[in-house]
């Protein structure tokens, strides 16, 4: 359903990829963009679909995942508010390689690929920001591959908790932190390439050792450094 509440020009101007663009440039992009809300569970695109837009997540969570022949899902990434989807595909004519669906109700800005490419050709600064963002995403994928191949399941869970944005917002002098899981435990388990049962066992082990306290999706870490050294 279409939303008319969002000031698209102001929103775009607040995003890193579009910073320092002129009002006229933002107006051009906003005029061609679509703002809509997607209900929880709705498929946004499927693997094999043509990539025609850049998706900017205003509110909510978007799950990027692969699906096997048996229907089994592997979560690749969970993109939250302020994140964007499909920027890597803007520079080629390849279709989507993964699926995307709304984990919760989502509000998005969809920017047409052809409009973005026109603006990128006009603005070297904007192109550089896209390249920087792609480099950041690539580095994150390399870290994920390293974790999957070299780290145990419990180490992957520990690293996920310790490097959560919630922990990053806590002052260095503060020893404890509380992490709010952005999605269900099953989704997080798939993201970390462990089964839901294994994920639950790991959380129980960490809790039994006094390293965390679990209350539904709220995970309190009494001592972040102590947890970081576990596993």
mmCIF file of N, CA and C in Angstrom, residues 11 44-45 55-65 75-87 98-108 136-137 182-183 187 191:
data_model
loop_
_atom_site.group_PDB
_atom_site.id
_atom_site.type_symbol
_atom_site.label_atom_id
_atom_site.label_comp_id
_atom_site.label_asym_id
_atom_site.label_seq_id
_atom_site.Cartn_x
_atom_site.Cartn_y
_atom_site.Cartn_z
ATOM 1 N N UNK A 11 14.255 12.391 3.444
ATOM 2 C CA UNK A 11 14.759 11.071 3.807
ATOM 3 C C UNK A 11 16.009 10.722 3.003
ATOM 4 N N UNK A 44 9.164 -9.653 -1.407
ATOM 5 C CA UNK A 44 9.499 -8.401 -2.094
ATOM 6 C C UNK A 44 10.044 -8.693 -3.483
ATOM 7 N N UNK A 45 10.929 -9.667 -3.567
ATOM 8 C CA UNK A 45 11.368 -10.179 -4.867
ATOM 9 C C UNK A 45 11.884 -11.596 -4.677
ATOM 10 N N UNK A 55 16.240 -0.737 -3.081
ATOM 11 C CA UNK A 55 15.290 -0.719 -1.983
ATOM 12 C C UNK A 55 15.956 -0.118 -0.742
ATOM 13 N N UNK A 56 15.395 0.965 -0.252
ATOM 14 C CA UNK A 56 15.875 1.598 0.978
ATOM 15 C C UNK A 56 14.882 1.293 2.089
ATOM 16 N N UNK A 57 15.346 0.675 3.165
ATOM 17 C CA UNK A 57 14.465 0.268 4.259
ATOM 18 C C UNK A 57 14.312 1.448 5.224
ATOM 19 N N UNK A 58 13.115 1.997 5.273
ATOM 20 C CA UNK A 58 12.829 3.118 6.177
ATOM 21 C C UNK A 58 12.513 2.592 7.574
ATOM 22 N N UNK A 59 11.620 1.616 7.649
ATOM 23 C CA UNK A 59 11.239 0.970 8.910
ATOM 24 C C UNK A 59 11.060 -0.515 8.662
ATOM 25 N N UNK A 60 11.353 -1.314 9.686
ATOM 26 C CA UNK A 60 11.121 -2.741 9.586
ATOM 27 C C UNK A 60 12.370 -3.541 9.290
ATOM 28 N N UNK A 61 12.172 -4.807 8.925
ATOM 29 C CA UNK A 61 13.271 -5.736 8.673
ATOM 30 C C UNK A 61 13.002 -6.518 7.400
ATOM 31 N N UNK A 62 14.004 -6.596 6.532
ATOM 32 C CA UNK A 62 13.916 -7.372 5.301
ATOM 33 C C UNK A 62 14.878 -8.539 5.388
ATOM 34 N N UNK A 63 14.367 -9.722 5.123
ATOM 35 C CA UNK A 63 15.185 -10.942 5.157
ATOM 36 C C UNK A 63 15.629 -11.288 3.744
ATOM 37 N N UNK A 64 16.943 -11.412 3.552
ATOM 38 C CA UNK A 64 17.497 -11.909 2.295
ATOM 39 C C UNK A 64 17.882 -13.366 2.518
ATOM 40 N N UNK A 65 17.414 -14.248 1.648
ATOM 41 C CA UNK A 65 17.650 -15.672 1.898
ATOM 42 C C UNK A 65 17.698 -16.467 0.591
ATOM 43 N N UNK A 75 19.276 -17.996 5.629
ATOM 44 C CA UNK A 75 19.245 -16.548 5.723
ATOM 45 C C UNK A 75 20.633 -15.995 5.431
ATOM 46 N N UNK A 76 20.716 -15.067 4.492
ATOM 47 C CA UNK A 76 21.979 -14.449 4.115
ATOM 48 C C UNK A 76 22.220 -13.181 4.906
ATOM 49 N N UNK A 77 21.172 -12.390 5.066
ATOM 50 C CA UNK A 77 21.308 -11.106 5.739
ATOM 51 C C UNK A 77 19.936 -10.629 6.197
ATOM 52 N N UNK A 78 19.929 -9.892 7.298
ATOM 53 C CA UNK A 78 18.716 -9.213 7.754
ATOM 54 C C UNK A 78 19.006 -7.719 7.690
ATOM 55 N N UNK A 79 18.262 -7.009 6.857
ATOM 56 C CA UNK A 79 18.493 -5.582 6.633
ATOM 57 C C UNK A 79 17.435 -4.786 7.390
ATOM 58 N N UNK A 80 17.897 -3.904 8.272
ATOM 59 C CA UNK A 80 16.982 -3.101 9.072
ATOM 60 C C UNK A 80 16.894 -1.675 8.592
ATOM 61 N N UNK A 81 16.235 -0.845 9.408
ATOM 62 C CA UNK A 81 16.029 0.564 9.072
ATOM 63 C C UNK A 81 17.366 1.247 8.776
ATOM 64 N N UNK A 82 17.406 2.002 7.699
ATOM 65 C CA UNK A 82 18.632 2.678 7.290
ATOM 66 C C UNK A 82 19.472 1.871 6.330
ATOM 67 N N UNK A 83 19.116 0.607 6.127
ATOM 68 C CA UNK A 83 19.875 -0.239 5.214
ATOM 69 C C UNK A 83 19.298 -0.187 3.812
ATOM 70 N N UNK A 84 20.049 -0.745 2.874
ATOM 71 C CA UNK A 84 19.568 -0.787 1.494
ATOM 72 C C UNK A 84 19.837 -2.169 0.907
ATOM 73 N N UNK A 85 19.062 -2.494 -0.117
ATOM 74 C CA UNK A 85 19.103 -3.814 -0.723
ATOM 75 C C UNK A 85 19.298 -3.669 -2.233
ATOM 76 N N UNK A 86 20.082 -4.544 -2.798
ATOM 77 C CA UNK A 86 20.313 -4.699 -4.242
ATOM 78 C C UNK A 86 21.273 -3.674 -4.828
ATOM 79 N N UNK A 87 22.010 -2.911 -4.016
ATOM 80 C CA UNK A 87 22.906 -1.920 -4.609
ATOM 81 C C UNK A 87 23.993 -2.570 -5.467
ATOM 82 N N UNK A 98 19.089 -13.933 -4.757
ATOM 83 C CA UNK A 98 18.467 -14.369 -3.514
ATOM 84 C C UNK A 98 17.021 -13.875 -3.478
ATOM 85 N N UNK A 99 16.303 -14.347 -2.478
ATOM 86 C CA UNK A 99 14.924 -13.909 -2.250
ATOM 87 C C UNK A 99 14.908 -12.859 -1.152
ATOM 88 N N UNK A 100 13.864 -12.041 -1.126
ATOM 89 C CA UNK A 100 13.702 -11.045 -0.068
ATOM 90 C C UNK A 100 12.252 -11.036 0.378
ATOM 91 N N UNK A 101 12.049 -11.031 1.692
ATOM 92 C CA UNK A 101 10.694 -10.938 2.225
ATOM 93 C C UNK A 101 10.709 -10.080 3.478
ATOM 94 N N UNK A 102 9.541 -9.599 3.851
ATOM 95 C CA UNK A 102 9.403 -8.724 5.014
ATOM 96 C C UNK A 102 9.248 -9.574 6.276
ATOM 97 N N UNK A 103 10.181 -9.417 7.216
ATOM 98 C CA UNK A 103 10.080 -10.143 8.488
ATOM 99 C C UNK A 103 9.004 -9.539 9.380
ATOM 100 N N UNK A 104 8.821 -8.237 9.279
ATOM 101 C CA UNK A 104 7.769 -7.498 9.973
ATOM 102 C C UNK A 104 7.189 -6.535 8.939
ATOM 103 N N UNK A 105 6.210 -5.738 9.330
ATOM 104 C CA UNK A 105 5.722 -4.716 8.409
ATOM 105 C C UNK A 105 6.867 -3.771 8.060
ATOM 106 N N UNK A 106 7.019 -3.491 6.781
ATOM 107 C CA UNK A 106 8.168 -2.728 6.299
ATOM 108 C C UNK A 106 7.692 -1.521 5.493
ATOM 109 N N UNK A 107 8.367 -0.393 5.697
ATOM 110 C CA UNK A 107 8.186 0.762 4.832
ATOM 111 C C UNK A 107 9.475 0.946 4.045
ATOM 112 N N UNK A 108 9.336 1.074 2.731
ATOM 113 C CA UNK A 108 10.506 1.155 1.864
ATOM 114 C C UNK A 108 10.366 2.305 0.876
ATOM 115 N N UNK A 136 32.285 -2.074 1.905
ATOM 116 C CA UNK A 136 31.924 -2.430 3.288
ATOM 117 C C UNK A 136 31.131 -3.726 3.312
ATOM 118 N N UNK A 137 30.162 -3.858 2.388
ATOM 119 C CA UNK A 137 29.356 -5.068 2.345
ATOM 120 C C UNK A 137 30.218 -6.279 1.968
ATOM 121 N N UNK A 182 16.945 -8.825 16.545
ATOM 122 C CA UNK A 182 16.081 -8.117 15.603
ATOM 123 C C UNK A 182 15.032 -9.002 14.946
ATOM 124 N N UNK A 183 15.216 -10.302 15.037
ATOM 125 C CA UNK A 183 14.290 -11.239 14.395
ATOM 126 C C UNK A 183 14.136 -12.457 15.297
ATOM 127 N N UNK A 187 15.362 -17.327 12.743
ATOM 128 C CA UNK A 187 15.986 -16.526 11.685
ATOM 129 C C UNK A 187 17.444 -16.246 12.007
ATOM 130 N N UNK A 191 20.838 -17.354 9.997
ATOM 131 C CA UNK A 191 21.846 -16.359 9.635
ATOM 132 C C UNK A 191 23.237 -16.817 10.053
#
